[in-house]
């Protein structure tokens, strides 16, 4: 029973607070409820049922009632609107509508947010109208896009600069990505900085879309900039004293939780080079097909091994066949840099790495990682890291030099034509 119904017998109780409140009290509370209570010829069960019906209506429409009670103050209207959308989200028939209502409910100013998305949608529509080539490419997928339009609408302001590239990959990948589109839109704030690179490599990433979203929060830091990896997470492993595995994990997790110019799209080679300079993601891409199917087993290790990526990646090809041997030993992941510094040379001795396939060897290596002192190899780790960075820079420069000049010039000419 709604407590507001207790005023049902008091006419004009709230008249001094405004016309809206007095109307509610007089018409619903003091008006109808008094008649129900005093009405003769009816049993009490019927009267109680009608009063409960009014209570349900009032509970469902509470945000609107609060707006009326507060005389439509803008701040109060925003808060009431958020509560209304949050309540309606539970009754929506599909995930796409739930994403839309949930997003609006989480926004401090729902009406400003809806206005921003609407403006972005109108801008996109005008750009598509003057680019028949893009519109024609999108039309075969019209029905699927409309079905997901509520969730897409929540991110129009983010998606707007990427529309040309997105339309270009609709034909081969929409059927694969479409079942996960609502979840993608929910996380688009964090995906967007990496979207140009992701769109270039959907052939590798799209088949694993579901798994990637299941473990989204622990995987996204692997796409962060190199400087962020070293600056934020490295501190968890350089604190004085011997930190327990749980302390290290808590530290890492705490660190983790802390335009319309469509014709000026960056060239694919530019996106590749920029991402290689900024992130470790391009170096992890070749191992996606092996690692993603085993994410359920590897998930507990991801936050522990992440700070050691710069030390592990140079040896990844050799280590890959033995990774699953260590799924039961998270301490080895937490101290991966120490193991590389002391035992990395053994990976390049013929046949010797196969010792890791023997029983008990992974357990012994894990124990050894906690006994070997980190301070003794800090200079070695820093030297190896510099050496690897220099090698990557040389490879990047070599690739830029070897990149076919005619192909690059042709792509730039096409971009200039589209700009005109």
CSV table of C-alpha atoms in Angstrom, one decimal:
chain,number,residue,atom,x,y,z
A,1,UNK,CA,0.0,0.0,0.0
A,2,UNK,CA,1.3,3.4,-0.9
A,3,UNK,CA,1.7,5.7,2.1
A,4,UNK,CA,0.5,8.7,0.1
A,5,UNK,CA,-3.0,7.1,0.2
A,6,UNK,CA,-3.2,8.0,3.9
A,7,UNK,CA,-4.1,11.6,2.9
A,8,UNK,CA,-7.2,10.2,1.1
A,9,UNK,CA,-9.7,11.6,3.6
A,10,UNK,CA,-8.3,15.1,3.9
A,11,UNK,CA,-9.4,17.5,1.2
A,12,UNK,CA,-7.3,20.6,0.3
A,13,UNK,CA,-4.4,19.2,2.4
A,14,UNK,CA,-1.7,20.3,0.0
A,15,UNK,CA,-3.5,23.1,-1.9
A,16,UNK,CA,-1.0,25.7,-0.7
A,17,UNK,CA,1.9,23.7,-2.4
A,18,UNK,CA,0.5,24.2,-5.9
A,19,UNK,CA,-2.2,23.5,-8.3
A,20,UNK,CA,-0.8,20.1,-9.4
A,21,UNK,CA,-0.7,18.8,-5.8
A,22,UNK,CA,-4.1,20.1,-4.9
A,23,UNK,CA,-5.5,18.5,-8.1
A,24,UNK,CA,-4.0,15.1,-7.2
A,25,UNK,CA,-5.3,15.3,-3.6
A,26,UNK,CA,-8.8,16.5,-4.5
A,27,UNK,CA,-9.5,14.3,-7.5
A,28,UNK,CA,-7.8,11.1,-6.6
A,29,UNK,CA,-7.2,11.1,-2.8
A,30,UNK,CA,-9.9,13.1,-1.2
A,31,UNK,CA,-12.2,12.8,-4.2
A,32,UNK,CA,-12.4,9.1,-5.1
A,33,UNK,CA,-11.0,7.4,-2.1
A,34,UNK,CA,-13.5,9.1,0.3
A,35,UNK,CA,-16.3,7.9,-2.0
A,36,UNK,CA,-15.0,4.4,-2.0
A,37,UNK,CA,-14.7,4.3,1.8
A,38,UNK,CA,-18.2,5.7,2.4
A,39,UNK,CA,-19.9,3.9,-0.5
A,40,UNK,CA,-22.7,1.7,0.7
A,41,UNK,CA,-23.8,-1.6,-0.8
A,42,UNK,CA,-20.3,-2.9,-1.4
A,43,UNK,CA,-18.3,-5.4,0.6
A,44,UNK,CA,-15.0,-4.4,2.1
A,45,UNK,CA,-13.0,-6.7,-0.2
A,46,UNK,CA,-14.1,-4.8,-3.2
A,47,UNK,CA,-13.2,-1.5,-1.6
A,48,UNK,CA,-9.8,-2.7,-0.6
A,49,UNK,CA,-9.2,-4.0,-4.1
A,50,UNK,CA,-10.0,-0.6,-5.7
A,51,UNK,CA,-7.8,1.2,-3.2
A,52,UNK,CA,-4.9,-1.2,-4.0
A,53,UNK,CA,-5.4,-0.5,-7.7
A,54,UNK,CA,-5.0,3.2,-7.0
A,55,UNK,CA,-1.9,2.4,-5.0
A,56,UNK,CA,-0.3,0.5,-7.9
A,57,UNK,CA,-1.1,3.3,-10.3
A,58,UNK,CA,0.5,5.8,-7.9
A,59,UNK,CA,3.6,3.7,-7.4
A,60,UNK,CA,4.1,3.2,-11.2
A,61,UNK,CA,3.6,6.9,-11.9
A,62,UNK,CA,5.5,8.2,-8.9
A,63,UNK,CA,8.2,10.1,-10.9
A,64,UNK,CA,5.5,12.0,-12.9
A,65,UNK,CA,3.6,12.7,-9.7
A,66,UNK,CA,6.8,14.0,-8.1
A,67,UNK,CA,7.4,16.3,-11.0
A,68,UNK,CA,3.8,17.7,-10.6
A,69,UNK,CA,4.3,18.0,-6.8
A,70,UNK,CA,7.5,20.0,-7.3
A,71,UNK,CA,5.9,22.3,-9.9
A,72,UNK,CA,8.1,21.0,-12.8
A,73,UNK,CA,11.4,22.3,-11.5
A,74,UNK,CA,14.1,21.4,-14.0
A,75,UNK,CA,16.4,19.6,-11.6
A,76,UNK,CA,13.6,17.7,-10.0
A,77,UNK,CA,12.2,16.9,-13.5
A,78,UNK,CA,15.6,15.4,-14.5
A,79,UNK,CA,15.7,13.2,-11.4
A,80,UNK,CA,12.2,12.1,-11.8
A,81,UNK,CA,12.8,11.3,-15.4
A,82,UNK,CA,15.8,9.2,-14.5
A,83,UNK,CA,13.7,7.2,-12.0
A,84,UNK,CA,10.9,6.8,-14.6
A,85,UNK,CA,13.3,5.4,-17.3
A,86,UNK,CA,14.9,3.2,-14.7
A,87,UNK,CA,11.5,1.7,-13.8
A,88,UNK,CA,10.4,1.3,-17.4
A,89,UNK,CA,13.6,-0.5,-18.3
A,90,UNK,CA,12.4,-3.6,-16.4
A,91,UNK,CA,9.3,-3.9,-18.5
A,92,UNK,CA,11.0,-3.5,-22.0
A,93,UNK,CA,10.6,-6.5,-24.3
A,94,UNK,CA,14.1,-6.5,-25.8
A,95,UNK,CA,17.7,-5.7,-24.8
A,96,UNK,CA,18.0,-2.8,-27.2
A,97,UNK,CA,15.3,-0.8,-25.5
A,98,UNK,CA,16.7,-1.7,-22.1
A,99,UNK,CA,20.1,-0.3,-23.1
A,100,UNK,CA,18.5,2.9,-24.2
A,101,UNK,CA,16.4,3.4,-21.0
A,102,UNK,CA,19.3,2.3,-18.8
A,103,UNK,CA,21.7,4.8,-20.4
A,104,UNK,CA,19.2,7.7,-20.0
A,105,UNK,CA,18.6,6.7,-16.4
A,106,UNK,CA,22.4,6.8,-15.7
A,107,UNK,CA,22.9,10.3,-17.3
A,108,UNK,CA,22.9,13.3,-14.9
A,109,UNK,CA,20.8,15.4,-17.4
A,110,UNK,CA,18.6,13.0,-19.4
A,111,UNK,CA,17.1,15.7,-21.7
A,112,UNK,CA,20.4,17.2,-22.6
A,113,UNK,CA,21.8,13.7,-23.3
A,114,UNK,CA,18.8,12.9,-25.6
A,115,UNK,CA,19.2,16.2,-27.3
A,116,UNK,CA,22.9,15.6,-28.0
A,117,UNK,CA,22.2,12.1,-29.5
A,118,UNK,CA,19.4,13.5,-31.6
A,119,UNK,CA,21.7,16.2,-33.0
A,120,UNK,CA,24.3,13.6,-33.8
A,121,UNK,CA,21.6,11.5,-35.5
A,122,UNK,CA,20.4,14.4,-37.6
A,123,UNK,CA,24.0,15.3,-38.6
A,124,UNK,CA,24.7,11.7,-39.6
A,125,UNK,CA,21.5,11.6,-41.7
A,126,UNK,CA,22.4,14.8,-43.5
A,127,UNK,CA,25.9,13.4,-44.2
A,128,UNK,CA,24.5,10.2,-45.5
A,129,UNK,CA,22.0,12.1,-47.7
A,130,UNK,CA,24.9,13.7,-49.6
A,131,UNK,CA,26.9,10.5,-49.9
A,132,UNK,CA,24.7,8.0,-51.9
A,133,UNK,CA,27.6,5.5,-52.0
A,134,UNK,CA,27.4,5.1,-48.2
A,135,UNK,CA,23.6,5.0,-48.1
A,136,UNK,CA,23.5,2.4,-50.8
A,137,UNK,CA,25.9,0.2,-48.9
A,138,UNK,CA,23.8,0.4,-45.8
A,139,UNK,CA,20.4,-0.2,-47.3
A,140,UNK,CA,20.7,-4.1,-47.5
A,141,UNK,CA,21.2,-4.1,-43.7
A,142,UNK,CA,18.3,-1.7,-43.0
A,143,UNK,CA,16.1,-4.2,-41.0
A,144,UNK,CA,18.9,-5.3,-38.7
A,145,UNK,CA,20.0,-1.8,-38.0
A,146,UNK,CA,16.5,-0.7,-37.2
A,147,UNK,CA,16.1,-3.6,-34.8
A,148,UNK,CA,19.1,-2.4,-32.9
A,149,UNK,CA,18.5,1.3,-33.4
A,150,UNK,CA,17.5,2.1,-29.7
A,151,UNK,CA,20.9,0.9,-28.4
A,152,UNK,CA,22.8,2.5,-31.3
A,153,UNK,CA,21.0,5.8,-30.6
A,154,UNK,CA,22.7,5.9,-27.2
A,155,UNK,CA,26.1,6.2,-28.8
A,156,UNK,CA,25.4,8.3,-31.9
A,157,UNK,CA,27.7,11.1,-30.8
A,158,UNK,CA,30.6,8.6,-30.4
A,159,UNK,CA,29.9,6.6,-33.5
A,160,UNK,CA,29.5,9.6,-35.8
A,161,UNK,CA,33.1,10.1,-36.9
A,162,UNK,CA,33.5,6.3,-37.6
A,163,UNK,CA,30.4,5.8,-39.7
A,164,UNK,CA,32.3,5.5,-43.1
A,165,UNK,CA,34.5,2.7,-41.8
A,166,UNK,CA,31.6,1.0,-40.0
A,167,UNK,CA,29.5,1.0,-43.2
A,168,UNK,CA,32.4,-0.5,-45.1
A,169,UNK,CA,32.5,-3.6,-42.9
A,170,UNK,CA,28.7,-4.2,-42.7
A,171,UNK,CA,28.6,-6.9,-45.5
A,172,UNK,CA,31.1,-9.3,-44.1
A,173,UNK,CA,30.7,-8.8,-40.3
A,174,UNK,CA,27.3,-7.5,-39.4
A,175,UNK,CA,25.8,-11.0,-39.1
A,176,UNK,CA,28.6,-12.0,-36.7
A,177,UNK,CA,28.5,-8.9,-34.6
A,178,UNK,CA,24.8,-8.2,-34.6
A,179,UNK,CA,23.8,-10.6,-31.7
A,180,UNK,CA,26.3,-8.8,-29.5
A,181,UNK,CA,25.6,-5.2,-30.6
A,182,UNK,CA,23.6,-4.2,-27.5
A,183,UNK,CA,26.5,-5.2,-25.2
A,184,UNK,CA,28.9,-3.4,-27.5
A,185,UNK,CA,26.9,-0.2,-27.3
A,186,UNK,CA,26.9,-0.4,-23.5
A,187,UNK,CA,30.7,-0.4,-23.5
A,188,UNK,CA,31.3,1.9,-26.4
A,189,UNK,CA,32.8,4.7,-24.1
A,190,UNK,CA,35.8,2.4,-23.5
A,191,UNK,CA,35.9,0.8,-26.9
A,192,UNK,CA,35.9,4.0,-29.0
A,193,UNK,CA,39.5,5.0,-28.6
A,194,UNK,CA,40.5,1.7,-30.1
A,195,UNK,CA,37.7,1.5,-32.7
A,196,UNK,CA,39.7,2.5,-35.8
A,197,UNK,CA,42.2,-0.4,-35.1
A,198,UNK,CA,39.4,-2.8,-34.2
A,199,UNK,CA,37.6,-2.1,-37.5
A,200,UNK,CA,40.7,-2.9,-39.4
A,201,UNK,CA,41.1,-6.3,-37.7
A,202,UNK,CA,37.5,-7.5,-37.4
A,203,UNK,CA,38.5,-10.6,-39.4
A,204,UNK,CA,40.4,-11.7,-36.3
A,205,UNK,CA,38.3,-10.2,-33.5
A,206,UNK,CA,34.7,-10.6,-34.8
A,207,UNK,CA,34.5,-14.5,-34.4
A,208,UNK,CA,35.5,-14.0,-30.7
A,209,UNK,CA,33.1,-11.1,-30.0
A,210,UNK,CA,31.0,-12.9,-27.4
A,211,UNK,CA,34.1,-14.1,-25.4
A,212,UNK,CA,35.7,-10.7,-25.6
A,213,UNK,CA,32.6,-9.0,-24.1
A,214,UNK,CA,32.3,-11.7,-21.4
A,215,UNK,CA,35.8,-10.7,-20.1
A,216,UNK,CA,35.7,-7.1,-21.3
A,217,UNK,CA,36.8,-5.5,-18.0
A,218,UNK,CA,40.0,-7.6,-17.7
A,219,UNK,CA,40.9,-7.4,-21.3
A,220,UNK,CA,40.5,-3.7,-22.0
A,221,UNK,CA,43.7,-2.8,-20.1
A,222,UNK,CA,45.6,-4.8,-22.7
A,223,UNK,CA,44.7,-2.2,-25.3
A,224,UNK,CA,45.9,0.7,-23.1
A,225,UNK,CA,48.8,2.9,-24.2
A,226,UNK,CA,52.2,1.6,-23.3
A,227,UNK,CA,53.0,4.5,-21.0
A,228,UNK,CA,49.9,3.8,-19.0
A,229,UNK,CA,50.7,0.2,-18.6
A,230,UNK,CA,54.2,1.0,-17.2
A,231,UNK,CA,53.3,4.1,-15.2
A,232,UNK,CA,50.1,2.9,-13.5
A,233,UNK,CA,50.4,-0.8,-13.1
A,234,UNK,CA,54.2,-1.2,-12.6
A,235,UNK,CA,53.9,0.5,-9.2
A,236,UNK,CA,52.1,-2.5,-7.9
A,237,UNK,CA,55.2,-4.6,-8.3
A,238,UNK,CA,57.8,-2.1,-7.1
A,239,UNK,CA,56.5,-1.3,-3.6
A,240,UNK,CA,58.9,-1.9,-0.8
A,241,UNK,CA,58.7,-5.2,1.0
A,242,UNK,CA,57.2,-8.5,-0.1
A,243,UNK,CA,53.6,-8.1,-1.2
A,244,UNK,CA,51.2,-11.1,-1.1
A,245,UNK,CA,49.5,-12.3,-4.3
A,246,UNK,CA,46.2,-10.9,-3.0
A,247,UNK,CA,47.7,-7.5,-2.3
A,248,UNK,CA,49.2,-7.3,-5.8
A,249,UNK,CA,45.9,-8.3,-7.4
A,250,UNK,CA,44.0,-5.7,-5.4
A,251,UNK,CA,46.5,-3.0,-6.4
A,252,UNK,CA,46.2,-3.9,-10.1
A,253,UNK,CA,42.4,-4.0,-10.0
A,254,UNK,CA,42.3,-0.6,-8.3
A,255,UNK,CA,44.4,0.9,-11.0
A,256,UNK,CA,42.1,-0.5,-13.7
A,257,UNK,CA,39.0,1.0,-12.3
A,258,UNK,CA,40.4,4.3,-11.9
A,259,UNK,CA,33.9,15.1,-35.5
A,260,UNK,CA,31.9,15.2,-38.8
A,261,UNK,CA,34.8,15.2,-41.2
A,262,UNK,CA,34.1,11.8,-42.8
A,263,UNK,CA,36.3,12.5,-45.7
A,264,UNK,CA,39.4,13.0,-43.5
A,265,UNK,CA,39.5,9.3,-42.3
A,266,UNK,CA,43.0,8.2,-41.4
A,267,UNK,CA,44.6,5.7,-43.8
A,268,UNK,CA,44.7,2.1,-42.6
A,269,UNK,CA,48.5,2.2,-42.6
A,270,UNK,CA,48.5,5.3,-40.5
A,271,UNK,CA,46.2,3.6,-38.0
A,272,UNK,CA,48.4,0.5,-37.9
A,273,UNK,CA,51.6,2.5,-37.3
A,274,UNK,CA,50.0,4.7,-34.7
A,275,UNK,CA,48.6,1.8,-32.7
A,276,UNK,CA,52.0,0.0,-32.8
A,277,UNK,CA,53.7,3.1,-31.4
A,278,UNK,CA,51.1,3.5,-28.6
A,279,UNK,CA,49.9,0.1,-27.6
A,280,UNK,CA,50.9,-3.6,-27.2
A,281,UNK,CA,47.6,-4.6,-28.8
A,282,UNK,CA,49.1,-5.2,-32.3
A,283,UNK,CA,51.7,-7.5,-30.9
A,284,UNK,CA,49.0,-9.6,-29.1
A,285,UNK,CA,46.7,-9.8,-32.2
A,286,UNK,CA,48.5,-12.9,-33.7
A,287,UNK,CA,47.7,-14.9,-30.6
A,288,UNK,CA,44.0,-14.1,-30.3
A,289,UNK,CA,42.8,-17.3,-32.0
A,290,UNK,CA,44.7,-19.3,-29.4
A,291,UNK,CA,44.2,-17.3,-26.2
A,292,UNK,CA,40.5,-16.3,-26.5
A,293,UNK,CA,39.0,-19.8,-26.5
A,294,UNK,CA,40.9,-20.4,-23.3
A,295,UNK,CA,39.9,-17.2,-21.5
A,296,UNK,CA,37.9,-19.0,-18.9
A,297,UNK,CA,41.0,-20.7,-17.7
A,298,UNK,CA,43.3,-17.7,-18.2
A,299,UNK,CA,41.1,-15.0,-16.8
A,300,UNK,CA,42.5,-15.2,-13.2
A,301,UNK,CA,46.0,-14.6,-14.6
A,302,UNK,CA,45.2,-11.6,-16.9
A,303,UNK,CA,45.4,-8.9,-14.2
A,304,UNK,CA,48.6,-10.4,-12.8
A,305,UNK,CA,50.5,-10.9,-16.0
A,306,UNK,CA,49.4,-7.6,-17.6
A,307,UNK,CA,52.2,-5.4,-16.1
A,308,UNK,CA,54.8,-7.8,-17.4
A,309,UNK,CA,53.7,-7.6,-21.0
A,310,UNK,CA,56.8,-5.7,-22.1
A,311,UNK,CA,59.0,-8.5,-20.8
A,312,UNK,CA,56.9,-11.4,-22.0
A,313,UNK,CA,56.0,-10.4,-25.6
A,314,UNK,CA,59.6,-10.8,-27.0
A,315,UNK,CA,59.4,-14.5,-26.0
A,316,UNK,CA,55.7,-15.1,-26.8
A,317,UNK,CA,56.1,-17.4,-29.7
A,318,UNK,CA,58.2,-19.8,-27.6
A,319,UNK,CA,56.0,-19.5,-24.5
A,320,UNK,CA,52.7,-20.0,-26.2
A,321,UNK,CA,52.6,-23.9,-26.2
A,322,UNK,CA,53.3,-23.9,-22.5
A,323,UNK,CA,50.9,-21.2,-21.3
A,324,UNK,CA,48.1,-23.6,-20.4
A,325,UNK,CA,50.5,-25.6,-18.2
A,326,UNK,CA,50.5,-22.7,-15.7
A,327,UNK,CA,46.8,-22.1,-15.3
A,328,UNK,CA,46.8,-23.5,-11.8
A,329,UNK,CA,49.8,-21.4,-10.7
A,330,UNK,CA,48.9,-17.6,-10.6
A,331,UNK,CA,52.1,-16.9,-8.7
A,332,UNK,CA,54.1,-17.6,-11.8
A,333,UNK,CA,52.1,-14.9,-13.7
A,334,UNK,CA,52.5,-12.4,-10.8
A,335,UNK,CA,56.3,-12.9,-11.1
A,336,UNK,CA,56.6,-13.4,-14.8
A,337,UNK,CA,59.2,-10.6,-15.1
A,338,UNK,CA,61.5,-12.3,-12.6
A,339,UNK,CA,61.2,-15.7,-14.3
A,340,UNK,CA,62.1,-14.1,-17.7
A,341,UNK,CA,65.1,-12.3,-16.2
A,342,UNK,CA,66.5,-15.4,-14.6
A,343,UNK,CA,65.4,-18.2,-16.9
A,344,UNK,CA,64.6,-16.5,-20.2
A,345,UNK,CA,67.9,-17.6,-21.7
A,346,UNK,CA,66.8,-21.3,-21.3
A,347,UNK,CA,63.9,-20.7,-23.8
A,348,UNK,CA,66.4,-20.5,-26.6
A,349,UNK,CA,68.4,-23.7,-25.8
A,350,UNK,CA,67.2,-26.4,-28.2
A,351,UNK,CA,64.8,-28.9,-26.7
A,352,UNK,CA,65.2,-27.5,-23.2
A,353,UNK,CA,61.8,-25.6,-23.1
A,354,UNK,CA,60.0,-28.9,-23.5
A,355,UNK,CA,60.9,-29.7,-19.9
A,356,UNK,CA,57.9,-27.5,-19.0
A,357,UNK,CA,55.7,-30.3,-20.3
A,358,UNK,CA,56.9,-32.7,-17.5
A,359,UNK,CA,54.7,-33.2,-14.5
A,360,UNK,CA,55.5,-31.0,-11.4
A,361,UNK,CA,57.8,-28.7,-13.4
A,362,UNK,CA,55.2,-25.8,-13.6
A,363,UNK,CA,54.7,-26.1,-9.9
A,364,UNK,CA,58.4,-25.9,-9.2
A,365,UNK,CA,58.8,-22.9,-11.5
A,366,UNK,CA,55.9,-21.2,-9.7
A,367,UNK,CA,57.6,-21.7,-6.3
A,368,UNK,CA,60.9,-20.6,-7.7
A,369,UNK,CA,59.4,-17.3,-8.9
A,370,UNK,CA,58.6,-16.4,-5.3
A,371,UNK,CA,62.1,-17.2,-4.0
A,372,UNK,CA,64.1,-15.4,-6.7
A,373,UNK,CA,64.8,-11.7,-5.6
A,374,UNK,CA,63.4,-9.1,-8.0
A,375,UNK,CA,65.9,-6.4,-6.9
A,376,UNK,CA,68.8,-8.3,-8.3
A,377,UNK,CA,67.5,-8.3,-11.9
A,378,UNK,CA,66.0,-4.8,-12.1
A,379,UNK,CA,68.8,-3.6,-14.3
A,380,UNK,CA,68.6,-6.6,-16.5
A,381,UNK,CA,64.9,-6.1,-16.9
A,382,UNK,CA,65.3,-2.5,-17.8
A,383,UNK,CA,68.1,-3.3,-20.3
A,384,UNK,CA,66.0,-6.0,-22.0
A,385,UNK,CA,63.1,-3.6,-22.2
A,386,UNK,CA,65.1,-0.9,-23.9
A,387,UNK,CA,66.6,-3.5,-26.3
A,388,UNK,CA,63.1,-4.7,-27.3
A,389,UNK,CA,61.8,-1.1,-27.7
A,390,UNK,CA,64.7,-0.2,-29.9
A,391,UNK,CA,64.1,-3.4,-32.0
A,392,UNK,CA,60.4,-2.5,-32.4
A,393,UNK,CA,61.3,1.1,-33.5
A,394,UNK,CA,63.7,-0.3,-36.1
A,395,UNK,CA,61.0,-2.6,-37.4
A,396,UNK,CA,58.4,0.2,-37.6
A,397,UNK,CA,60.8,2.5,-39.5
A,398,UNK,CA,61.7,-0.3,-41.9
A,399,UNK,CA,58.0,-1.0,-42.6
A,400,UNK,CA,57.4,2.6,-43.2
A,401,UNK,CA,60.2,2.8,-45.7
A,402,UNK,CA,59.2,-0.5,-47.4
A,403,UNK,CA,55.5,0.5,-47.7
A,404,UNK,CA,54.5,0.8,-51.4
A,405,UNK,CA,54.5,4.5,-52.2
A,406,UNK,CA,52.1,4.2,-55.2
A,407,UNK,CA,49.5,2.4,-53.1
A,408,UNK,CA,49.7,5.0,-50.4
A,409,UNK,CA,49.5,7.9,-52.9
A,410,UNK,CA,46.4,6.2,-54.6
A,411,UNK,CA,44.6,6.0,-51.3
A,412,UNK,CA,45.4,9.6,-50.5
A,413,UNK,CA,44.0,10.6,-53.9
A,414,UNK,CA,40.8,8.7,-53.2
A,415,UNK,CA,40.5,10.5,-49.9
A,416,UNK,CA,40.9,13.8,-51.6
A,417,UNK,CA,38.2,13.0,-54.1
A,418,UNK,CA,35.8,12.0,-51.3
A,419,UNK,CA,36.6,15.3,-49.4
A,420,UNK,CA,35.7,17.3,-52.5
